Tab-separated table of N, CA and C in Angstrom:
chain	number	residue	atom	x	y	z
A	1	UNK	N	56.863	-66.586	261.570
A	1	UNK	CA	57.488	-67.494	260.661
A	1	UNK	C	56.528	-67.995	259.628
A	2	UNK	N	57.227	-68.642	258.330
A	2	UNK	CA	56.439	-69.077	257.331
A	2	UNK	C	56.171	-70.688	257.584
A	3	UNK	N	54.944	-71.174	257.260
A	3	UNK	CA	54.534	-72.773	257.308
A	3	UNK	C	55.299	-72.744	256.101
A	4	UNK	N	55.558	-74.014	256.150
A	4	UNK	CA	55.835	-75.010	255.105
A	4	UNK	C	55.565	-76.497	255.728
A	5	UNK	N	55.237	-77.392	254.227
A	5	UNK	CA	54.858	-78.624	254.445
A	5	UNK	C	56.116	-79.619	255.445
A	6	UNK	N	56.305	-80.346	256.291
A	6	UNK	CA	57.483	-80.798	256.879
A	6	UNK	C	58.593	-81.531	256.294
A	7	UNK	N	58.502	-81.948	254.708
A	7	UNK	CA	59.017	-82.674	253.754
A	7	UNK	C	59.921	-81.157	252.856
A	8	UNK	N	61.017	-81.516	252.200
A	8	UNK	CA	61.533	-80.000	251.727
A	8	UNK	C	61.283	-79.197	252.394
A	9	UNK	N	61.916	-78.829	253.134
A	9	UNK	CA	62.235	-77.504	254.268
A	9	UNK	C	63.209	-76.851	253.308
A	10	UNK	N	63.191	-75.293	253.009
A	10	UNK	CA	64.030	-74.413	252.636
A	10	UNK	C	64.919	-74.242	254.037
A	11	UNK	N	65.973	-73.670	254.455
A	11	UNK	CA	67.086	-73.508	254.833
A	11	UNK	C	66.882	-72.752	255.649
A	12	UNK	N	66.547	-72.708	257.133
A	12	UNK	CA	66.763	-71.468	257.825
A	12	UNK	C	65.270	-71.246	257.999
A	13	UNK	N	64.338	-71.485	257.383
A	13	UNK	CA	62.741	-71.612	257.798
A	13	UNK	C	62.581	-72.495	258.928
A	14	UNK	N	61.726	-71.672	259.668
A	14	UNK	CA	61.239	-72.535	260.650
A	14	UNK	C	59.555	-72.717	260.617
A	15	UNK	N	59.203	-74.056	260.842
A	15	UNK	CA	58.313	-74.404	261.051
A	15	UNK	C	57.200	-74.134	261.719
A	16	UNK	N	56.114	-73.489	261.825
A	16	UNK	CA	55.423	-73.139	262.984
A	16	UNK	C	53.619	-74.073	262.952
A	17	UNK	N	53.354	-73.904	263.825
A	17	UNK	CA	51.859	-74.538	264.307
A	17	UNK	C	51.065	-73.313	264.801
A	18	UNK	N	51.416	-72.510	265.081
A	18	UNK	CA	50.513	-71.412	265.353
A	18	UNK	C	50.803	-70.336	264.883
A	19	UNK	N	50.157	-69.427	263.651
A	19	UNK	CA	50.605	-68.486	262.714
A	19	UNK	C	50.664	-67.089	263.765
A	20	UNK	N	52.140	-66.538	263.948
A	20	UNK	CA	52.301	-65.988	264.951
A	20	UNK	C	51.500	-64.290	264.514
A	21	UNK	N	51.209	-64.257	263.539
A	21	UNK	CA	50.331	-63.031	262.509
A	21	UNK	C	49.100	-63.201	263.112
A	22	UNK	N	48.146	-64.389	263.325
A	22	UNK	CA	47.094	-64.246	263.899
A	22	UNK	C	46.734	-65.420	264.879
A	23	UNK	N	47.339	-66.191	264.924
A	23	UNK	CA	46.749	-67.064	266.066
A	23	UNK	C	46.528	-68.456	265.158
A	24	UNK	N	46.116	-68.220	264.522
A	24	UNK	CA	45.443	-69.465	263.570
A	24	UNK	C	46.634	-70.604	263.975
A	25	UNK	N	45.355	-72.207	264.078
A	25	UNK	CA	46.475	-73.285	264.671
A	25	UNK	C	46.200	-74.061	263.211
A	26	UNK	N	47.507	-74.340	262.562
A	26	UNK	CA	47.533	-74.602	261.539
A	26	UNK	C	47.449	-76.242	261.500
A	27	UNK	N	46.438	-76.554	261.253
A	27	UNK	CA	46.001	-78.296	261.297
A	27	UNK	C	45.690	-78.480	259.856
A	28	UNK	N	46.336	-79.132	258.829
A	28	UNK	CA	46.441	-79.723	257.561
A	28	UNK	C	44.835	-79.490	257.310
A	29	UNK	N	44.091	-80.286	257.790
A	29	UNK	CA	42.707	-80.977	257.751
A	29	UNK	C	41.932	-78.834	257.472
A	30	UNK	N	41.797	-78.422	258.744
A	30	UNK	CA	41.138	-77.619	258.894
A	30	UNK	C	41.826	-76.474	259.688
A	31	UNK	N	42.398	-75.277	258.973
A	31	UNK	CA	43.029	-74.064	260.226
A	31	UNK	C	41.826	-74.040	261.319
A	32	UNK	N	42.409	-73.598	262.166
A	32	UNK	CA	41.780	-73.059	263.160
A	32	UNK	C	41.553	-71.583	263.392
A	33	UNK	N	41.091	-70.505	262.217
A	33	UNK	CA	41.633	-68.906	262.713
A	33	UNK	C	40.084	-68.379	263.736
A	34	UNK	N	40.379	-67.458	263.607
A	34	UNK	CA	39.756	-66.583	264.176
A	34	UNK	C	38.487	-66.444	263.850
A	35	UNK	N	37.936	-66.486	262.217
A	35	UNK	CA	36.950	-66.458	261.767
A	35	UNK	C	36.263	-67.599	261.185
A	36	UNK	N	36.925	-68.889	261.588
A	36	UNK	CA	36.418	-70.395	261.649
A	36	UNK	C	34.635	-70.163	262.514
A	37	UNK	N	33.627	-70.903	261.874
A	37	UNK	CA	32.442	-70.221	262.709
A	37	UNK	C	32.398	-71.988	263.571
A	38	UNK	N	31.460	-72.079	264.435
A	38	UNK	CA	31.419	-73.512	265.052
A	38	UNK	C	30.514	-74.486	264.001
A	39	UNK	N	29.859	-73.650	263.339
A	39	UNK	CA	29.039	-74.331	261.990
A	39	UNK	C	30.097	-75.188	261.351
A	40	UNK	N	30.641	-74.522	261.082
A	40	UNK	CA	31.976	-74.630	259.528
A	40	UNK	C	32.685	-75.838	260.315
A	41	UNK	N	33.288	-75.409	261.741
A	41	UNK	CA	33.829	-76.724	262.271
A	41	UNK	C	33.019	-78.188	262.223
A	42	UNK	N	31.637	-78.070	262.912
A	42	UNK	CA	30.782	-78.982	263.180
A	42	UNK	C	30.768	-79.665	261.753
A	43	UNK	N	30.671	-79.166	260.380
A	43	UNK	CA	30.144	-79.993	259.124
A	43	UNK	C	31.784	-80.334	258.719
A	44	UNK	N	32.981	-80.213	259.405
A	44	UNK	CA	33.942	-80.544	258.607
A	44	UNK	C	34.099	-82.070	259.324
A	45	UNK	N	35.094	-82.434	258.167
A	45	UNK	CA	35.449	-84.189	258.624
A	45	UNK	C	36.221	-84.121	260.035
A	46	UNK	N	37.168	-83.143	260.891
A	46	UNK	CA	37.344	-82.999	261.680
A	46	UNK	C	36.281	-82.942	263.040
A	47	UNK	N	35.051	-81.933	262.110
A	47	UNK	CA	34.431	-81.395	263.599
A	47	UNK	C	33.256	-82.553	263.754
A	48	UNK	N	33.171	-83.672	262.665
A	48	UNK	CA	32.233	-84.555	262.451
A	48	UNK	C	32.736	-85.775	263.579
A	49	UNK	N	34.067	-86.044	263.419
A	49	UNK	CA	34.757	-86.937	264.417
A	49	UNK	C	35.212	-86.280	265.539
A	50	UNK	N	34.729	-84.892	265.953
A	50	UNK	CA	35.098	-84.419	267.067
A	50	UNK	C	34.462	-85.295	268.181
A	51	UNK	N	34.411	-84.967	269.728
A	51	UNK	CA	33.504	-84.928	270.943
A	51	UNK	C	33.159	-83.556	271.501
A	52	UNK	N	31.701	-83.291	270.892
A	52	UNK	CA	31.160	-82.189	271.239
A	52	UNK	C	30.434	-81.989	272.589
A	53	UNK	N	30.519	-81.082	273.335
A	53	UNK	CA	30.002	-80.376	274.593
A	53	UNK	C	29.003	-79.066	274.214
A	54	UNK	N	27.883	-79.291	274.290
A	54	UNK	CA	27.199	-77.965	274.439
A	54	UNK	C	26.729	-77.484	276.220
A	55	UNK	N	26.916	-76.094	275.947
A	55	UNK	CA	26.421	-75.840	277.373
A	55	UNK	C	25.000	-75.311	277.144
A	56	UNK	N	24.431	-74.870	278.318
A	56	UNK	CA	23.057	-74.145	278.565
A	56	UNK	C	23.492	-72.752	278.206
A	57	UNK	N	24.526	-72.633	278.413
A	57	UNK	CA	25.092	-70.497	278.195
A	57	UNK	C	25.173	-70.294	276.953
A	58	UNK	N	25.267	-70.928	275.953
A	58	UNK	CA	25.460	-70.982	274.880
A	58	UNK	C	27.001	-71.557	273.855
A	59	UNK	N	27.526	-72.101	274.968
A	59	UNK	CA	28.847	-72.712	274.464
A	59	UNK	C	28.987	-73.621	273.914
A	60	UNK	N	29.876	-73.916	273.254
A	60	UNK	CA	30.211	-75.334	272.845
A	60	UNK	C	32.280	-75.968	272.744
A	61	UNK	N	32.092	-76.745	273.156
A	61	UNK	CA	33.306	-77.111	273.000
A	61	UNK	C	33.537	-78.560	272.453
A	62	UNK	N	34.658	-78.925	271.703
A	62	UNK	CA	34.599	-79.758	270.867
A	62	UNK	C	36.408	-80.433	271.023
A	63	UNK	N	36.528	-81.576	271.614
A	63	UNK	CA	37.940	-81.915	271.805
A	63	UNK	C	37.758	-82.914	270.361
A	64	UNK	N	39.305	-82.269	269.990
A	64	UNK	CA	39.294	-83.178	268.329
A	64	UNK	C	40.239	-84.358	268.484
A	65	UNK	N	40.966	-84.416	269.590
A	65	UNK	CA	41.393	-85.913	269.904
A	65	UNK	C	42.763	-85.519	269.273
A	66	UNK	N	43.576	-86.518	269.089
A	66	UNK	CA	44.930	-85.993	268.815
A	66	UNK	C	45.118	-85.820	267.702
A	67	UNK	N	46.082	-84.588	267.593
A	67	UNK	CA	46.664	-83.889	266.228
A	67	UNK	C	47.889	-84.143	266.293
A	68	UNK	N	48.401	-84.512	265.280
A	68	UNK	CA	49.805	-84.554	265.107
A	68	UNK	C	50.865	-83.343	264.460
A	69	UNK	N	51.871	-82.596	265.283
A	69	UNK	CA	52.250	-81.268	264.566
A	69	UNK	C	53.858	-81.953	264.580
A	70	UNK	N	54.359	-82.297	263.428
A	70	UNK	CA	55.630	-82.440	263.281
A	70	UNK	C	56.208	-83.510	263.987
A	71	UNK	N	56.705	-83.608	264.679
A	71	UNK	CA	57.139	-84.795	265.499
A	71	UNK	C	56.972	-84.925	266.551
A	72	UNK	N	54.966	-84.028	267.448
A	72	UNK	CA	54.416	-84.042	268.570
A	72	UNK	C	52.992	-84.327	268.248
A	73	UNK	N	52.294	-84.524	269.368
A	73	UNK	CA	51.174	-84.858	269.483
A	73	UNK	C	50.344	-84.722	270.352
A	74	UNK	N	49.139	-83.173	270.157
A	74	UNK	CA	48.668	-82.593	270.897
A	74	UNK	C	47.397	-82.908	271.000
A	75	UNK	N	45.997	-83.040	272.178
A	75	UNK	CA	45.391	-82.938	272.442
A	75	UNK	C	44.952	-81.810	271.744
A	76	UNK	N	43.376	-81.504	271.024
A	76	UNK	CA	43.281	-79.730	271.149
A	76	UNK	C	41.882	-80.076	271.244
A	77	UNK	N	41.257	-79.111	271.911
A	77	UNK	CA	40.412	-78.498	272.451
A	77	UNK	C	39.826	-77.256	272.068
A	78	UNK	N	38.437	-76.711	271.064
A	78	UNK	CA	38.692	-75.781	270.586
A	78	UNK	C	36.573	-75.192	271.230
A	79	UNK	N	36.592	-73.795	271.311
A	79	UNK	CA	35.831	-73.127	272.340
A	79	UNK	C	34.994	-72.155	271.513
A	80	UNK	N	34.281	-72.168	271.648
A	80	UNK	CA	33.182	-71.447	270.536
A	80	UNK	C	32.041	-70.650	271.588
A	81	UNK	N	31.608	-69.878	271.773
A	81	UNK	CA	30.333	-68.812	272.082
A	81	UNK	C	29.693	-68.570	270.998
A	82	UNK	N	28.457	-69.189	270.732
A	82	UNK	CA	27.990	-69.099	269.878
A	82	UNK	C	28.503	-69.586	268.384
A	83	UNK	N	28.741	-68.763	267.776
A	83	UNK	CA	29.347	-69.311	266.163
A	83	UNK	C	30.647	-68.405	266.325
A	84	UNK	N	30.660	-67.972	267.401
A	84	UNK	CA	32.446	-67.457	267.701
A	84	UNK	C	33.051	-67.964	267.736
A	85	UNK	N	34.431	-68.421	267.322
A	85	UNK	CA	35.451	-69.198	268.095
A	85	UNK	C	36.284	-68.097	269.093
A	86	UNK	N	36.433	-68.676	270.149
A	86	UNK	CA	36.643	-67.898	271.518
A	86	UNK	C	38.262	-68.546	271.630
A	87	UNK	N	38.547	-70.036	271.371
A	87	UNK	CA	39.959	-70.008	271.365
A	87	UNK	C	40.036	-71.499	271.552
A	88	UNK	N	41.327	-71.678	271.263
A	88	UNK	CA	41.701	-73.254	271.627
A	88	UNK	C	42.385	-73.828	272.715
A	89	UNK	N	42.667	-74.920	273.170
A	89	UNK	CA	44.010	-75.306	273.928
A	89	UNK	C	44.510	-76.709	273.697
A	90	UNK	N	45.896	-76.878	274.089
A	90	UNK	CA	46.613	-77.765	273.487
A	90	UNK	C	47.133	-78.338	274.506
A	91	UNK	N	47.414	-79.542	274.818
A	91	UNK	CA	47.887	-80.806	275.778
A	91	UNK	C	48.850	-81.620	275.311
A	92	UNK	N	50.300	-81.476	274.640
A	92	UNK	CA	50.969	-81.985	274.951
A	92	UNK	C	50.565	-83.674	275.350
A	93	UNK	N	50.278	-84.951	274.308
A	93	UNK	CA	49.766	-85.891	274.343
A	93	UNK	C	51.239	-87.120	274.714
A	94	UNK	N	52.300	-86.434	274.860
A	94	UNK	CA	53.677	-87.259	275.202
A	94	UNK	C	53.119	-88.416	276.053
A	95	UNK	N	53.708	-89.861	275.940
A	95	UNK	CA	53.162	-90.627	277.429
A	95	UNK	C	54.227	-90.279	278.214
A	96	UNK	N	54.757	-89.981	278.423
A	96	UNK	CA	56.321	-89.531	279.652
A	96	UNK	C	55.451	-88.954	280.613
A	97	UNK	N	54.348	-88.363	279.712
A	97	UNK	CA	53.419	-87.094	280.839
A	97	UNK	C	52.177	-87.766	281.377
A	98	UNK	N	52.308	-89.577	280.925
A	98	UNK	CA	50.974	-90.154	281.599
A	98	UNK	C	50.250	-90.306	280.533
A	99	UNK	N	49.300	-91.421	280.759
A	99	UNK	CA	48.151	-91.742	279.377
A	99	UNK	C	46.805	-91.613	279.952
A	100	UNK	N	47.059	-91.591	281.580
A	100	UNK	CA	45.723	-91.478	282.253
A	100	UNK	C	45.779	-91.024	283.366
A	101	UNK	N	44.826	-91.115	283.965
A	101	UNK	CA	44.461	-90.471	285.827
A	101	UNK	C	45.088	-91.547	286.768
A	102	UNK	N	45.444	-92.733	286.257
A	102	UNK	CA	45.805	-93.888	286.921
A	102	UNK	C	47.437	-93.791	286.819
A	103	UNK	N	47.909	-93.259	285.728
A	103	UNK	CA	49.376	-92.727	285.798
A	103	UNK	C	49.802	-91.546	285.897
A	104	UNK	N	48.768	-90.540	286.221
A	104	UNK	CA	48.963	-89.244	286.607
A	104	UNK	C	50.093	-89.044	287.895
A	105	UNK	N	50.584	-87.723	287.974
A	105	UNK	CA	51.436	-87.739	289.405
A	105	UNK	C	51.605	-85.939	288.821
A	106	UNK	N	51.495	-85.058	289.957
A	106	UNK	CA	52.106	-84.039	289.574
A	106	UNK	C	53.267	-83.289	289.053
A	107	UNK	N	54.939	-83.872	289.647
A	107	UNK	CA	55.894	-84.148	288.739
A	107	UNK	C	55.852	-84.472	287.454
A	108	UNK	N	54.980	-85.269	286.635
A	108	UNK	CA	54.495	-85.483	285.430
A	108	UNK	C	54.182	-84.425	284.879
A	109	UNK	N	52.979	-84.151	285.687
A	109	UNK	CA	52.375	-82.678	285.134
A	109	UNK	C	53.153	-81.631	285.162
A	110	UNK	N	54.037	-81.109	286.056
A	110	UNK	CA	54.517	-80.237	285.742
A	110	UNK	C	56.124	-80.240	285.013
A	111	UNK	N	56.252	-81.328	284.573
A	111	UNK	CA	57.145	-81.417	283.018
A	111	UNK	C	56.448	-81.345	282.147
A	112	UNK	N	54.979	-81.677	282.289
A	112	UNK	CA	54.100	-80.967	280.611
A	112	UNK	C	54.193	-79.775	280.502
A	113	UNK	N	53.930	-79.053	281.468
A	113	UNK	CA	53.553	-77.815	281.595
A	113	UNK	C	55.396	-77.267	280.988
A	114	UNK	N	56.495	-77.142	281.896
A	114	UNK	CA	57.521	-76.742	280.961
A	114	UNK	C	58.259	-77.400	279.896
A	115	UNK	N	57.586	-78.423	279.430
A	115	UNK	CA	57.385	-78.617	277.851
A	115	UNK	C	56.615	-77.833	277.283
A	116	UNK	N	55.182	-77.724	277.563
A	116	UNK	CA	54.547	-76.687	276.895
A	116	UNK	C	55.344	-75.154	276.837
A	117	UNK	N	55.751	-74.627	277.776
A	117	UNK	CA	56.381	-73.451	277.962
A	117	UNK	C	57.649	-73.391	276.804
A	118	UNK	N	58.681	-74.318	277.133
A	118	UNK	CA	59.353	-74.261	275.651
A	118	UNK	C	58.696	-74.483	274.774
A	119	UNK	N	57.734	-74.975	274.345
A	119	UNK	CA	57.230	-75.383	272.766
A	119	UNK	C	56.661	-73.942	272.200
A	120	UNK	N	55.962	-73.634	273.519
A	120	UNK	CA	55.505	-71.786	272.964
A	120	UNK	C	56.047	-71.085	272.864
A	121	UNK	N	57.390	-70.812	273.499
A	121	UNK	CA	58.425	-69.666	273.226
A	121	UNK	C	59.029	-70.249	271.989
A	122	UNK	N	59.215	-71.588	271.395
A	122	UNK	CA	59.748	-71.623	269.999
A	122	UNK	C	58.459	-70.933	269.247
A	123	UNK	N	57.240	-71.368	269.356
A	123	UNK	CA	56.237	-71.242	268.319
A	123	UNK	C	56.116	-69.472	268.397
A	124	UNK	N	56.021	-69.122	269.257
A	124	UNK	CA	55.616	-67.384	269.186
A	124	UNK	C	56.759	-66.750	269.685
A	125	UNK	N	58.027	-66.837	270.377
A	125	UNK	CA	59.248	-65.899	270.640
A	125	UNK	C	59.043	-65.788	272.405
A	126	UNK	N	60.323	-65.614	272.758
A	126	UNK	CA	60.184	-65.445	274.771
A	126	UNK	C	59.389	-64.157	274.763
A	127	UNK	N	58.339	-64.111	275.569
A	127	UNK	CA	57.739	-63.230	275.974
A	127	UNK	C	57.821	-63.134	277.783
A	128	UNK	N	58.886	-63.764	277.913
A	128	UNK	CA	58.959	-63.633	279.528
A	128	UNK	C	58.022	-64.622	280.555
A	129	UNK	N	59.010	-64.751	281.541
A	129	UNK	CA	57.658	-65.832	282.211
A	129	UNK	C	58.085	-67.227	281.785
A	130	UNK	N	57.923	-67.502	283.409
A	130	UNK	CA	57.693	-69.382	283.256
A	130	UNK	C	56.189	-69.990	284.492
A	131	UNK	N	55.837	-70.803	283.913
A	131	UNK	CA	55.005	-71.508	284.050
A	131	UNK	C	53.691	-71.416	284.048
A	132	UNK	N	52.364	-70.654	285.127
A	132	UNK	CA	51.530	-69.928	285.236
A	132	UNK	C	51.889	-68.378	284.927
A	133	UNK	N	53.298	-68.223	284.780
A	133	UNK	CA	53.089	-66.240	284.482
A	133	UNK	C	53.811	-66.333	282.579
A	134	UNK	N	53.917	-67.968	282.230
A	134	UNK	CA	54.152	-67.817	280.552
A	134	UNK	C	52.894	-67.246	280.356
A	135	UNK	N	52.783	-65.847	279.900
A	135	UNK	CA	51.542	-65.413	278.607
A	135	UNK	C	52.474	-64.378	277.867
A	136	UNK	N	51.734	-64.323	276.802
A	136	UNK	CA	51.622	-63.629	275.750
A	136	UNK	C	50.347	-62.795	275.097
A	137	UNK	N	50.549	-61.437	275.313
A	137	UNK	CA	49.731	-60.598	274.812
A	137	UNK	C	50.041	-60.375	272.973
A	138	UNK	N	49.261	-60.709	271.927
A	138	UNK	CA	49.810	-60.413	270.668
A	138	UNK	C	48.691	-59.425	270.240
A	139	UNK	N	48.842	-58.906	269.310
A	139	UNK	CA	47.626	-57.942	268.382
A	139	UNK	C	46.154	-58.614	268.046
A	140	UNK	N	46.341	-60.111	268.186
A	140	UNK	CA	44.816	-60.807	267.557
A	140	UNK	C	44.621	-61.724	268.775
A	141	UNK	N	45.248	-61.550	270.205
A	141	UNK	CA	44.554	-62.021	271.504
A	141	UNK	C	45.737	-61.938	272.464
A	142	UNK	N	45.361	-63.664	272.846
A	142	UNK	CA	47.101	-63.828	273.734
A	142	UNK	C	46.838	-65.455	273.681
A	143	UNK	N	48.325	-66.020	274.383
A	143	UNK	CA	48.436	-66.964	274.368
A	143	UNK	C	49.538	-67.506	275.619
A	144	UNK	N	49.288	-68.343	276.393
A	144	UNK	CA	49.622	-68.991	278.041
A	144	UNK	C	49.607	-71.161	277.561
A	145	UNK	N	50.727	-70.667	279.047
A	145	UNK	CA	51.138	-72.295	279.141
A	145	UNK	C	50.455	-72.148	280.411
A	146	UNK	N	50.291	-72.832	281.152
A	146	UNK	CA	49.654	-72.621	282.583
A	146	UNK	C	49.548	-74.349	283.274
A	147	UNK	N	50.161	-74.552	284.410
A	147	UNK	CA	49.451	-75.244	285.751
A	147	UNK	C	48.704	-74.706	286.200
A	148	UNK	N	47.434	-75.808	286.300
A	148	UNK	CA	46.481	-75.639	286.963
A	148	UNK	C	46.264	-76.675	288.076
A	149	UNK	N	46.976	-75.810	289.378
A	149	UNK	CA	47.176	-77.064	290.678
A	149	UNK	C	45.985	-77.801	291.001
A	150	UNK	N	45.294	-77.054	291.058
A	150	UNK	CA	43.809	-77.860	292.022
A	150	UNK	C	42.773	-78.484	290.785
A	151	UNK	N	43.194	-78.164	288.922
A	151	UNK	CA	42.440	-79.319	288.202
A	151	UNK	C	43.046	-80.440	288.090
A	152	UNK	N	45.184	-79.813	288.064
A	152	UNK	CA	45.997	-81.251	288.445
A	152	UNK	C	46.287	-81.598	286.642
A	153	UNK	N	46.336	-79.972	285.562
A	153	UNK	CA	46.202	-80.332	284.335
A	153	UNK	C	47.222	-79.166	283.751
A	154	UNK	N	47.812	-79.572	283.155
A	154	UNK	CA	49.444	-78.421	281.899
A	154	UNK	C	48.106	-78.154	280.911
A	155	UNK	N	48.214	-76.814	280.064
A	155	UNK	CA	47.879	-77.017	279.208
A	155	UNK	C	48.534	-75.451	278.401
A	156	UNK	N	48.376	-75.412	277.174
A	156	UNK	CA	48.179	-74.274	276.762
A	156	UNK	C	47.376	-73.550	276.380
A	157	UNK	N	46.781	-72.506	276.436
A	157	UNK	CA	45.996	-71.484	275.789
A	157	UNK	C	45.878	-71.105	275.152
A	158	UNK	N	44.959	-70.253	273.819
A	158	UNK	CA	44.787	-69.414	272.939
A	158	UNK	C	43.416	-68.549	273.169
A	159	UNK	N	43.280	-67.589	272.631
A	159	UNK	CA	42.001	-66.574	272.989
A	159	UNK	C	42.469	-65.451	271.818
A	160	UNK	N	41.525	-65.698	271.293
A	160	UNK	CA	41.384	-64.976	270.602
A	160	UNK	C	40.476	-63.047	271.031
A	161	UNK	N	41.103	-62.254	270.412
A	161	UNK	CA	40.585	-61.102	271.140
A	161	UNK	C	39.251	-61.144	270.324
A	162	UNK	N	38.223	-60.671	271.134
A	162	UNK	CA	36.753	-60.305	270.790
A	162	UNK	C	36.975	-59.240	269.830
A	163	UNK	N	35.992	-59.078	268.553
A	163	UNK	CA	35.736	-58.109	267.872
A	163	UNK	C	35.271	-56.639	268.079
């Protein structure tokens, strides 16, 4: 599908957050594609107000705190090897789903998780699968909703395929 700004919508366009052509998570401020380097993130006004994680392996990860896509509000989380970007993930920031560990409950969690699952089959098309078996294999990686029982966390995925 084609972006457009959320104000004047043409007719029959639909809106998307993740450009189903390559992955790219379309954030006003700064896309997210494939060839975003962790440099380019780090000096932008985004990656400046990020919370950065470096590892000893050479990773880095950088949660940008909440994004707002249309009339939701996602957590994202974006994953770099080196000056690679390796991929993002997205959390569903609803409070229905809890604001903390103190209002956590797994029932919670796993209405994020098939919220997330519908939100991705609108954004990229049914590719089959609910919950841990939602993925999607596309031409420029894949992309998953997933419970994760024993971190006790919904989230979604992106990965970009290696060069």
């Amino acid at each position: 599908g084609t972006s457009f700004p959320s104000r004047g919508l043409a007719r029959g366009y639909t809106v998307r957050v993740i450009d189903h052509a390559t992955g790219t998570l379309l954030l006003p401020s700064l896309p997210l594609s494939s060839t975003l380097t962790c440099s380019a993130l780090l000096a932008s006004g985004l990656g400046r107000s990020a919370t950065i994680e470096r590892t000893a392996t050479g990773w880095t990860h950088a949660d940008l705190g909440p994004q707002v896509f249309l009339d939701r509000i996602f957590l994202v989380r974006v994953s770099f090897e080196g000056e690679r970007l390796d991929g993002y993930t997205l959390t569903d920031a609803d409070p229905r789903f809890g604001s903390s560990f103190d209002d956590w409950s797994s029932k919670k969690e796993l209405a994020r998780r098939d919220a997330h699952d519908a939100w991705l089959r609108q954004e990229l098309g049914d590719g089959g699968g609910k919950g841990p078996g939602l993925s999607r294999a596309l031409p420029w990686g894949e992309a998953w909703s997933s419970y994760d029982a024993a971190g006790g966390a919904a989230s979604i995925g992106v990965r970009f395929r290696r060069p």
